[in-house]
Coordinates of C-alpha atoms in Angstrom, one line a residue:
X20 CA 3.3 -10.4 -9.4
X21 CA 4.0 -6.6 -9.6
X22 CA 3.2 -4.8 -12.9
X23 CA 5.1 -1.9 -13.5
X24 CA 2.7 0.3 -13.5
X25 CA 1.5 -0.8 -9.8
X26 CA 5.2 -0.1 -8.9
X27 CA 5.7 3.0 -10.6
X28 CA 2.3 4.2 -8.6
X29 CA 3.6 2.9 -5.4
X30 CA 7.1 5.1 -6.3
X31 CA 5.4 8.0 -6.4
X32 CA 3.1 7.7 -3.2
X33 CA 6.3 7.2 -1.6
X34 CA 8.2 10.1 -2.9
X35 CA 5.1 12.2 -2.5
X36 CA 4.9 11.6 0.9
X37 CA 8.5 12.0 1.6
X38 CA 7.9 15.6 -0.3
X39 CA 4.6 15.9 2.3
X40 CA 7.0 15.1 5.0
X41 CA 9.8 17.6 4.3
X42 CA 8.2 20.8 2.2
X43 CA 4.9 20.8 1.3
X44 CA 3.3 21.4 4.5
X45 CA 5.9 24.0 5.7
X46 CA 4.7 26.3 3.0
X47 CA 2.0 26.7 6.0
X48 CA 2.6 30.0 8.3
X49 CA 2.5 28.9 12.1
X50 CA 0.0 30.6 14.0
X51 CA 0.0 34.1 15.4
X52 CA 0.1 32.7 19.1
X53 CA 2.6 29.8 18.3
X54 CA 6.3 30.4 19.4
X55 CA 9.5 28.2 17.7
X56 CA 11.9 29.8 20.6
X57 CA 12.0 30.8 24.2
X58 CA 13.7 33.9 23.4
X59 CA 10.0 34.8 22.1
X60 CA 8.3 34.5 25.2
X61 CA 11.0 37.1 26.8
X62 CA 10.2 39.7 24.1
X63 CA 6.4 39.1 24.8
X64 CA 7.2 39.5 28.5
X65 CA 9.2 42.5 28.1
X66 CA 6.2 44.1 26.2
X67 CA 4.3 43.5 28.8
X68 CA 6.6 44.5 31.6
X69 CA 3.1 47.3 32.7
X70 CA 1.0 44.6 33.8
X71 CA 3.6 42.4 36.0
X72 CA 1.7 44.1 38.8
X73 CA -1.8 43.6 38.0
X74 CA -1.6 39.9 36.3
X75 CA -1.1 36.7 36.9
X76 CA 0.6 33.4 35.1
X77 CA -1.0 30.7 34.3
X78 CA 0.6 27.7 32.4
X79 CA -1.4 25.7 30.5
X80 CA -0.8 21.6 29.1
X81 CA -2.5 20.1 26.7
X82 CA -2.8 16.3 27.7
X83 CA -1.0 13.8 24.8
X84 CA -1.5 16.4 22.1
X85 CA 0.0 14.2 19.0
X86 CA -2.9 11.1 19.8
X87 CA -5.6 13.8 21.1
X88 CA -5.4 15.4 17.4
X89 CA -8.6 14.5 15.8
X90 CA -7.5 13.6 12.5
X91 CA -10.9 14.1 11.1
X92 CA -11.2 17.8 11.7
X93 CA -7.0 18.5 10.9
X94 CA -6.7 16.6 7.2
X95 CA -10.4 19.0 6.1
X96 CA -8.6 22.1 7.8
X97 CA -5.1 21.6 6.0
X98 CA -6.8 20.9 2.5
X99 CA -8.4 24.6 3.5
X100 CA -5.3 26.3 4.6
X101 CA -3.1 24.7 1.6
X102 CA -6.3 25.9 -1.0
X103 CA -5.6 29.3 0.6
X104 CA -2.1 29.1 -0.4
X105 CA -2.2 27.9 -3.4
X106 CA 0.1 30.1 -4.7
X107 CA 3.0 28.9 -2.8
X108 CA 2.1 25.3 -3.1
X109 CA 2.1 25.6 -6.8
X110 CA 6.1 26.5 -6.1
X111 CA 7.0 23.1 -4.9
X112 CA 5.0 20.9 -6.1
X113 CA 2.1 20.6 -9.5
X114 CA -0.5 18.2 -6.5
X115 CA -3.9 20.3 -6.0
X116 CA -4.7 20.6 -2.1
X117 CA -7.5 17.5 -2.6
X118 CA -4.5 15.5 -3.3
X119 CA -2.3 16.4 -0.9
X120 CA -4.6 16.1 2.1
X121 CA -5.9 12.1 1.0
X122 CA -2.0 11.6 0.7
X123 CA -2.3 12.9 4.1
X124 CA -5.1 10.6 5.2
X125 CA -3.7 7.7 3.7
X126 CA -0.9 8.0 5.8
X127 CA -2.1 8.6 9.3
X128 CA -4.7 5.5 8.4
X129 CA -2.0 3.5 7.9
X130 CA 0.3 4.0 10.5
X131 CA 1.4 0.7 12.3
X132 CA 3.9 -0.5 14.5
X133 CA 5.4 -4.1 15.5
X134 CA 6.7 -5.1 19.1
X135 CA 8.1 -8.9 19.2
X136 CA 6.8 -10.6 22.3
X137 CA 9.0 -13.9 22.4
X138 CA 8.5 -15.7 19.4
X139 CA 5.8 -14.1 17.6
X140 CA 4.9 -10.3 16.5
X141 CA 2.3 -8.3 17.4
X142 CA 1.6 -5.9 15.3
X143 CA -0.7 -2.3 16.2
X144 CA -1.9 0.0 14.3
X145 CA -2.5 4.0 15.2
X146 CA -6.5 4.0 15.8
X147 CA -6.8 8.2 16.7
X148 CA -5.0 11.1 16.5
X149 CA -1.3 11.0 14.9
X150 CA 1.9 8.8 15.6
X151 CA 4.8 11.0 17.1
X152 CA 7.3 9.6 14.9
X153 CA 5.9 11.3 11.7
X154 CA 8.1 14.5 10.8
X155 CA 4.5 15.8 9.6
X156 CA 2.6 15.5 12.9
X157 CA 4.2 18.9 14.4
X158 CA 3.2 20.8 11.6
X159 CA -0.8 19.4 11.7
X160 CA -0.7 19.8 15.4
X161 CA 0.4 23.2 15.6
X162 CA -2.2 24.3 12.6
X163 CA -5.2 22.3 14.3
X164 CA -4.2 24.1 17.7
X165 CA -4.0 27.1 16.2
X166 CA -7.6 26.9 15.4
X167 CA -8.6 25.7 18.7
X168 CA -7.1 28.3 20.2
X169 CA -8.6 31.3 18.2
X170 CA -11.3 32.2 20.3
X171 CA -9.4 31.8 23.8
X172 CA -9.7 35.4 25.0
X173 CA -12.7 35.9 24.2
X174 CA -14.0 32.7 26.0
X175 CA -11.8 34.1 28.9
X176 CA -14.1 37.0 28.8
X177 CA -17.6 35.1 28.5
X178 CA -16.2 33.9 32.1
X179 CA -15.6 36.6 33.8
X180 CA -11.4 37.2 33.1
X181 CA -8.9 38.4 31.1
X182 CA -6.6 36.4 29.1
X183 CA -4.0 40.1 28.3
X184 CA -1.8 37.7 26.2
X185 CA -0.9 34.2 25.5
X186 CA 1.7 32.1 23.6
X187 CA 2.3 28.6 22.7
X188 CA 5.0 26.4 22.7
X189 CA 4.5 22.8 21.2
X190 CA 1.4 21.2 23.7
X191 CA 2.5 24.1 26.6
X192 CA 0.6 27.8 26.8
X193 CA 1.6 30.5 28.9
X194 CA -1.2 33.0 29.8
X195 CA -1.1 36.1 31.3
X196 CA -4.5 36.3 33.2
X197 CA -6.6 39.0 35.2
X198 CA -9.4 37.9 37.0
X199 CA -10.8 35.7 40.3
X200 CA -9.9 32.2 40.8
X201 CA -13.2 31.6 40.1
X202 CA -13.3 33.0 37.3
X203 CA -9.8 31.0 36.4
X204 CA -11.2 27.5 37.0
X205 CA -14.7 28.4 34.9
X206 CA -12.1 29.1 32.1
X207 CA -10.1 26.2 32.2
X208 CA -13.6 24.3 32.4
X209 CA -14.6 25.5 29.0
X210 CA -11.7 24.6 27.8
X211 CA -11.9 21.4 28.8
X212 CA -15.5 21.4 26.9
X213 CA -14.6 22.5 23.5
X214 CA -13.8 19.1 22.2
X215 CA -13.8 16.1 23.4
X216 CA -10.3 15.0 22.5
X217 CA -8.6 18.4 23.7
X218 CA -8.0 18.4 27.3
X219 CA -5.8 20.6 29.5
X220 CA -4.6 21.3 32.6
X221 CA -3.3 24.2 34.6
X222 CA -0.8 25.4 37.1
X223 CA -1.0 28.7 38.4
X224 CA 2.2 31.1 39.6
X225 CA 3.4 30.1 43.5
X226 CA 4.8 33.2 45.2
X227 CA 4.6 35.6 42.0
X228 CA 7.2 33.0 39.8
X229 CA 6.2 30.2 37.7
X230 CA 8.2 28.3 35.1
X231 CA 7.7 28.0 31.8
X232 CA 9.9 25.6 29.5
X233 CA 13.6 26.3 31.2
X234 CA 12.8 30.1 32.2
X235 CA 11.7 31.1 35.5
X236 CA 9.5 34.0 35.4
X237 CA 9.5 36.4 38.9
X238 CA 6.9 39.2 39.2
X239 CA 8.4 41.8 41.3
X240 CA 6.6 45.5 41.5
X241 CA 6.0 46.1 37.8
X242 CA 8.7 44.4 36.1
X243 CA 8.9 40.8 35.0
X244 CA 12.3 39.1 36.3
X245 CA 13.9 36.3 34.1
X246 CA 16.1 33.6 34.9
X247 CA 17.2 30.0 34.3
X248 CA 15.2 27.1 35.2
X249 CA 16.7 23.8 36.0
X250 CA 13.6 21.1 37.7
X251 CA 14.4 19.0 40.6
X252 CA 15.2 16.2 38.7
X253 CA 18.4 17.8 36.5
X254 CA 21.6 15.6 37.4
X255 CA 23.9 18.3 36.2
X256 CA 25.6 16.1 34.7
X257 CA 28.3 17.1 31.6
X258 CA 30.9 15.8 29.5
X259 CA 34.2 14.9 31.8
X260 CA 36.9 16.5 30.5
X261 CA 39.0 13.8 29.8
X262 CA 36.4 12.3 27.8
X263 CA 37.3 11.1 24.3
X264 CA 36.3 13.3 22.1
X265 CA 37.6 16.8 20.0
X266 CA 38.0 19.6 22.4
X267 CA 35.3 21.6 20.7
X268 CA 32.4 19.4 22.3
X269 CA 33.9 20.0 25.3
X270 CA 33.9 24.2 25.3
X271 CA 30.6 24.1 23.1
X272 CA 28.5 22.7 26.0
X273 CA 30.3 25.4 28.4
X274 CA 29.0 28.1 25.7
X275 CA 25.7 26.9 25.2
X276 CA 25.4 27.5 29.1
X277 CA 26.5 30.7 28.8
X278 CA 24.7 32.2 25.9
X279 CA 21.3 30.8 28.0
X280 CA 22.7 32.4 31.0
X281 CA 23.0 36.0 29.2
X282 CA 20.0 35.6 27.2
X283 CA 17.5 34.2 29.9
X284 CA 18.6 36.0 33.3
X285 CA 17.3 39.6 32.8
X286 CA 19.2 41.1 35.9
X287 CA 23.4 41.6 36.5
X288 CA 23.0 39.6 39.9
X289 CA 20.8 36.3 38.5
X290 CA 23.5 36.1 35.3
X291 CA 26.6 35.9 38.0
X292 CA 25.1 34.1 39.8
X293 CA 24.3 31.4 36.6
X294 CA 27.9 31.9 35.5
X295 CA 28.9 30.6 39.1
X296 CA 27.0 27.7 38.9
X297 CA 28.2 27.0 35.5
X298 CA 32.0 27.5 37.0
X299 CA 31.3 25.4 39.5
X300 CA 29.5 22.8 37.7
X301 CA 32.2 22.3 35.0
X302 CA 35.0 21.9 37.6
X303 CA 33.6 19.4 39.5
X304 CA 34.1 17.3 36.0
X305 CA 37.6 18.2 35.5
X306 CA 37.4 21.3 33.5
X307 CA 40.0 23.5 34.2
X308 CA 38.7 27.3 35.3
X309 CA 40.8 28.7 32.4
X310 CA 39.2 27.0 30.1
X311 CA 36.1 27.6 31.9
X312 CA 36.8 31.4 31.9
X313 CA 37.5 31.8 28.2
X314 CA 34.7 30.2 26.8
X315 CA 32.0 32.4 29.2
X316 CA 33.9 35.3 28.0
X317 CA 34.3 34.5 24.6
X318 CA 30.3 34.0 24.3
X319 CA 29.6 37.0 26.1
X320 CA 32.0 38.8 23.5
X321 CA 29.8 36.9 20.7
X322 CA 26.5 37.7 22.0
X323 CA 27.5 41.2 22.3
X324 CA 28.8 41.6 18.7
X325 CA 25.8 39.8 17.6
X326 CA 24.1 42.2 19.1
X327 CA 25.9 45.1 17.3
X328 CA 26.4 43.6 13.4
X329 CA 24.9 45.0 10.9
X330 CA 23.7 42.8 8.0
X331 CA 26.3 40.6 6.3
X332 CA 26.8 41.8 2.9
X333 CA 25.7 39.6 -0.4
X334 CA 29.1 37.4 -1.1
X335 CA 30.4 38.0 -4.8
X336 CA 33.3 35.4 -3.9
X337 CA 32.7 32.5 -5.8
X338 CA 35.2 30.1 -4.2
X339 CA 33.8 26.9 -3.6
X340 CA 32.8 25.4 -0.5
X341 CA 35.2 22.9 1.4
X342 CA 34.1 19.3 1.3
X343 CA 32.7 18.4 4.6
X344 CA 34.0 14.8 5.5
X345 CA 33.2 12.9 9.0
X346 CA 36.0 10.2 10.9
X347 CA 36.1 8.9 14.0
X348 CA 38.0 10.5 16.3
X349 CA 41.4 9.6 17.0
X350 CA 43.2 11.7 19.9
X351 CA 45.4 14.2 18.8
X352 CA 46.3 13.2 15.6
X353 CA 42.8 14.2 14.2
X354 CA 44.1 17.5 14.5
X355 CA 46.9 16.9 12.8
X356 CA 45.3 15.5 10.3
X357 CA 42.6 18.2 9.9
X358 CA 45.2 21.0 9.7
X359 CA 46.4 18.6 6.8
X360 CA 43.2 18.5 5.5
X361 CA 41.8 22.2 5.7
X362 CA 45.1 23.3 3.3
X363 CA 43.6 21.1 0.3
X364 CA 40.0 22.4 1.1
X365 CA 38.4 19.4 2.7
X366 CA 37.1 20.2 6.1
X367 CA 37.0 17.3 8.7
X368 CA 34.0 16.7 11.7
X369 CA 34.7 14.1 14.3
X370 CA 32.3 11.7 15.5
X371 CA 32.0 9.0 18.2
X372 CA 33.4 5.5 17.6
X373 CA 30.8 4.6 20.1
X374 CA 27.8 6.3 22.1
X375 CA 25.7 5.8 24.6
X376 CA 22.9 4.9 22.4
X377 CA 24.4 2.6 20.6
X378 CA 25.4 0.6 23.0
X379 CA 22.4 1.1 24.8
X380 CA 19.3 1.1 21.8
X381 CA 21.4 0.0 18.8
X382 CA 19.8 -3.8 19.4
X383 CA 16.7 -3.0 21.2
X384 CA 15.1 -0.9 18.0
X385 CA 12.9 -3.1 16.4
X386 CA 14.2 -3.8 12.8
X387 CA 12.0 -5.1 9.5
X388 CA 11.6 -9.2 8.9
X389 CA 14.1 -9.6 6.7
X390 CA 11.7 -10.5 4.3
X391 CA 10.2 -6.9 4.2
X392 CA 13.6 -4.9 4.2
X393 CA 13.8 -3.2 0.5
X394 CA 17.0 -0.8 -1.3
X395 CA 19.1 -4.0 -0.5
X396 CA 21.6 -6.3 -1.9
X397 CA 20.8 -9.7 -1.3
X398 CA 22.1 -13.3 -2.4
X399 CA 20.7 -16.8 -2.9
X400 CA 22.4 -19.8 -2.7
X401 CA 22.0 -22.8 -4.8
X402 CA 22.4 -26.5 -4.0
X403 CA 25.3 -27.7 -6.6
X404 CA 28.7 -26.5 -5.7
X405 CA 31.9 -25.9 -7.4
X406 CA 35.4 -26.9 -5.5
X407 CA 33.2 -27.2 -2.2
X408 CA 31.7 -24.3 -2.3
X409 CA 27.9 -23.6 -3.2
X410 CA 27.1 -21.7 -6.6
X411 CA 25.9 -18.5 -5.5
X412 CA 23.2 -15.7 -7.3
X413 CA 23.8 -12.1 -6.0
X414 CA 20.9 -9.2 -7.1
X415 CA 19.9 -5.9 -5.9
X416 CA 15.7 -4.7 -6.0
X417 CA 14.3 -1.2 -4.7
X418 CA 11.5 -3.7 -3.5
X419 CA 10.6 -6.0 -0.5
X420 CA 13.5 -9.2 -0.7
X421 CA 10.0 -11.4 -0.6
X422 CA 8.4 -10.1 -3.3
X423 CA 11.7 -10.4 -5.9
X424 CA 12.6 -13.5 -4.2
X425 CA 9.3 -15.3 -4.9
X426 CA 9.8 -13.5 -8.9
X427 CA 12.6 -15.8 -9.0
X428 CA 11.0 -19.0 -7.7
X429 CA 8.4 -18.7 -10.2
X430 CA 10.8 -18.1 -13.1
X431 CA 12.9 -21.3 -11.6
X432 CA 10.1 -23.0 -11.5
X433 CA 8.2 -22.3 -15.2
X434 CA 4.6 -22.0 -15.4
X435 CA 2.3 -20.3 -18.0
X436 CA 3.9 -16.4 -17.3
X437 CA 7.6 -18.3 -17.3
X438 CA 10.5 -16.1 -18.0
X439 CA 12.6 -19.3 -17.6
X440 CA 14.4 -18.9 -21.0
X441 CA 15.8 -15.2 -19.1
X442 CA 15.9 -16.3 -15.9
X443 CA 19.7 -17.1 -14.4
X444 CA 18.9 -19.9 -12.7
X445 CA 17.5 -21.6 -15.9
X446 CA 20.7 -23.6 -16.5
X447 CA 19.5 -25.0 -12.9
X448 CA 17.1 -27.3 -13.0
X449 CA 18.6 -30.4 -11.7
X450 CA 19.3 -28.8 -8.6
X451 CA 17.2 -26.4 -5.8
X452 CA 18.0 -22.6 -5.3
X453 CA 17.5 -22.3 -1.4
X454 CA 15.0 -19.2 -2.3
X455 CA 13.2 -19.4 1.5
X456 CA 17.6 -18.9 2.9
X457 CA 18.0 -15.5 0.9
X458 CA 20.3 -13.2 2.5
X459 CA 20.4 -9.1 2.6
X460 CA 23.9 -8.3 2.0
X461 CA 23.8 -4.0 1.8
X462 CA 20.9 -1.7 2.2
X463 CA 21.3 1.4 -0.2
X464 CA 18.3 3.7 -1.0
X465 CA 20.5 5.1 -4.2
X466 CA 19.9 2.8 -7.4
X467 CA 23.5 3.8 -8.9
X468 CA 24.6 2.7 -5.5
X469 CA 23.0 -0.8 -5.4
X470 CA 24.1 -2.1 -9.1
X471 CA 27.7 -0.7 -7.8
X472 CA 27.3 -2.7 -4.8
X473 CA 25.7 -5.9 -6.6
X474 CA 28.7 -6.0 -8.7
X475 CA 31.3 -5.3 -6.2
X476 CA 29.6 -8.3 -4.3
X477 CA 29.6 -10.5 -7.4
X478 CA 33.2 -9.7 -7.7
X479 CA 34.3 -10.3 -3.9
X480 CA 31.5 -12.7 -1.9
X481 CA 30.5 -14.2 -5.5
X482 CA 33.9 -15.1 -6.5
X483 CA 33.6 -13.6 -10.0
X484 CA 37.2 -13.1 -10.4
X485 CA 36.9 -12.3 -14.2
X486 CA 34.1 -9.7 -15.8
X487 CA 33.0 -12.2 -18.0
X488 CA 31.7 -15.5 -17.3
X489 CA 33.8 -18.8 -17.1
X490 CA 32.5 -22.3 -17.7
X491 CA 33.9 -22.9 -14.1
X492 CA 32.2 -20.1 -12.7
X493 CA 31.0 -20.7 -8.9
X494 CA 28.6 -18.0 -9.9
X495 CA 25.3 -18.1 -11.3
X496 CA 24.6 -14.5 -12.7
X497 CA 25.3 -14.5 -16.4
X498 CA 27.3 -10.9 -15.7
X499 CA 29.2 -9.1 -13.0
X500 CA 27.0 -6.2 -13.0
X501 CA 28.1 -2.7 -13.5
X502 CA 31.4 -3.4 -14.2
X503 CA 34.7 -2.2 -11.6
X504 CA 38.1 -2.1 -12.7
X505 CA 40.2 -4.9 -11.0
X506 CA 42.5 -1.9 -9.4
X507 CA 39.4 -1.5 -7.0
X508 CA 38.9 -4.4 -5.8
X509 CA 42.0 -4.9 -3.1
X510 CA 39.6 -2.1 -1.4
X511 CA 36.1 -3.2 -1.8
X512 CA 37.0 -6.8 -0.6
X513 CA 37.5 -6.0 3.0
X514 CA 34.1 -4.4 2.8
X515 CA 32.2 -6.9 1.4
X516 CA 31.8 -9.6 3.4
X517 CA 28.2 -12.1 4.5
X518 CA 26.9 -11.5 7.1
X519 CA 27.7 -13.6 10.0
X520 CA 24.7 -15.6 11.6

């Protein structure tokens, strides 16, 4: 059985690791050579407009980056880098670096995954490098390649080239190289030699362009040239405007086409020619060219104020901020209804009643045995009945449903640690809990939540219809929880229902 002191220390791995996760690591600058947006490879371009004439581009890929990590070099290097800045670390959180990196180890070592095959599971578990699901593996990628990549020029050198400058985006470089092809491929093959686990491969310019992420990159004379790239396998394919959903989903993907358009093509005749496309990509799905017209000129008019604004100044109105609420969309009365709710100061976002993906993934994502799944409501049914129905326990545990479930068999069942004289199912002993049926009613991470929840389920599903106990209650928790007032219960009882099987 769990102590509490096993349970408080498996608490705070897991907040820990959710703080690993979400702050502690981004306390980390990225590396000089590592770029968060395109826009930053046209600024390094544009720098570097003098050499259009006299280098070449080369694009780099680093093969499965994430799994090629080694793990064993990355955890020492971010216990170094988070010693460094120790300074900032100390702001969020009172772990030394030591700490922080075995949290880190413990986690990539125990990374695992499950795939059902028929009847049975088979579980796997992450042998090298680090699982692309983990919001932390970016951050230790990047870092690790950062150091990887430090001595790049100079090995460029050592083979007979120049490497004038080079960025990084994610597992992709682009390079701007001088030099023979022989010296090129000499390059890439020490590379290639650095570590075992780090491989790349090239792919060098074809009639002076080359593409890198979604920008085409032209070397005319001795100026680079900019424009959108789509690759051959883009469908085009967009929103129809008679779609479903609020009109501002609609115009936002026309604008987001635009702002790329102005932003990526560096000459008048590539942007109007993108704009085109875009016209006459949006009509073919319905969109009428008004429509189209006044969203590409509204973002133009955006970028160019953008361009233009000086720094907002520091706001010294205190009014508070509108409570942002989400509903399904539900045609033109949504905006009815949002004009409605914008004048009392709550601000309403529509969303999907359904989506691709759920219709699609909702069922094929693997889910937790239900004995695993923890935060949860759950209920247990017991053998005697009353009018019919089966005498029901309902309880709520920030643990696995297997390990409070079994807590309970052993209290039912008495023993030398018994807690038989507490336990509710003590008054029954002539009849059998059905412990190994236990159902999850509710998932909720909060604890307030879950007692809420546990006594609005005690009240509805449990049949509690009085706070207290009865001696004909079909219930067999000696309370109702954290207690509701009966004028809430017309609305939670649609809500909580069992699960249907």
């Amino acid at each position: 059985m769990q102590t509490r002191a096993d349970r408080q220390h498996h608490l705070t791995k897991v907040t820990i690791m959710k703080n690993i996760q979400k702050g502690i690591l981004k306390i980390l600058p990225k590396p000089p050579n590592s770029i968060s947006s395109p826009l930053q490879v046209l600024e390094m371009l544009k720098d570097l407009s003098h050499t259009a004439s006299s280098c070449r581009l080369v694009s780099l890929d680093v093969e499965a980056m994430f799994p090629s990590i080694p793990t064993s070099q990355a955890v020492p290097l971010i216990q170094d880098l988070l010693q460094t800045h120790h300074d900032a670390l100390a702001e969020v959180t009172s772990l030394k670096p030591v700490a922080v990196a075995d949290l880190l180890q413990l986690s990539i070592n125990n990374c695992q995954a499950v795939i059902q095959d028929g009847d049975r599971q088979r579980w796997f578990r992450q042998t090298s490098g680090l699982a692309m699901g983990k919001s932390y593996s970016p951050i230790v990628a990047d870092l690790y390649m950062g150091v990887w990549e430090q001595d790049l020029q100079q090995q460029a050198a050592a083979c007979g080239g120049t490497v004038l400058k080079f960025c990084r985006y994610a597992d992709d470089y682009l390079a701007l190289f001088v030099g023979s092809d022989e010296a090129l491929r000499t390059w890439v093959q020490v590379l290639n030699s650095k570590n075992n686990n780090i491989k790349v491969t090239s792919e060098l310019e074809e009639n002076q362009q080359l593409p890198y992420l979604d920008i085409l990159i032209r070397r005319e004379r001795d100026k680079f040239h900019t424009t959108v790239y789509r690759k051959a396998c883009a469908t085009n394919q967009v929103p129809a405007y008679n779609s479903f959903t609020e009109m501002r989903y609609l115009t936002s993907a026309i604008r987001s086409d635009s702002i790329r358009a102005h932003r990526y093509c560096s000459s008048t005749k590539d942007r109007e020619k993108e704009l085109n496309f875009i016209r006459h990509k949006f009509h073919q799905h319905g969109y009428p060219l008004t429509i189209i017209n006044t969203t590409i000129s509204k973002a133009c008019a955006d970028l160019k104020l953008k361009a233009r604004a000086l720094p907002a100044p520091a706001d010294s109105n205190n009014a508070p901020q509108p409570i942002r609420l989400s509903m399904p969309f539900a045609g033109s009365c949504f905006y009815q209804l949002k004009r409605a709710a914008y004048n009392i100061g709550i601000q309403l976002v529509s969303k999907p009643q359904r989506t691709v993906a759920s219709v699609l993934c909702s069922k094929a994502k693997h889910h937790l045995p239900k004995e695993q799944d923890s935060n949860i409501v759950y209920l247990i049914e017991c053998s005697c009945s009353v009018d019919g129905d089966p005498v029901i326990y309902i309880g709520e545990t920030d643990r696995e449903l297997q390990t409070r479930v079994k807590e309970h068999q052993d209290s039912w069942a008495g023993g030398v640690r018994s807690r038989s004289a507490t336990s509710a199912f003590s008054t029954h002993r002539t009849c059998t809990p059905a412990f190994d049926r236990a159902e999850v009613l509710h998932h909720a991470s909060h604890p307030q939540l879950r007692l809420l929840l546990e006594s609005a389920y005690i009240r509805t599903v449990g049949r509690r219809e009085t706070v207290l106990i009865s001696p004909n209650d079909a219930n067999v928790n000696r309370n109702s929880g954290t207690r509701l007032q009966d004028r809430w219960l017309p609305i939670i009882r649609p809500s909580c229902t069992r699960p249907t099987t």
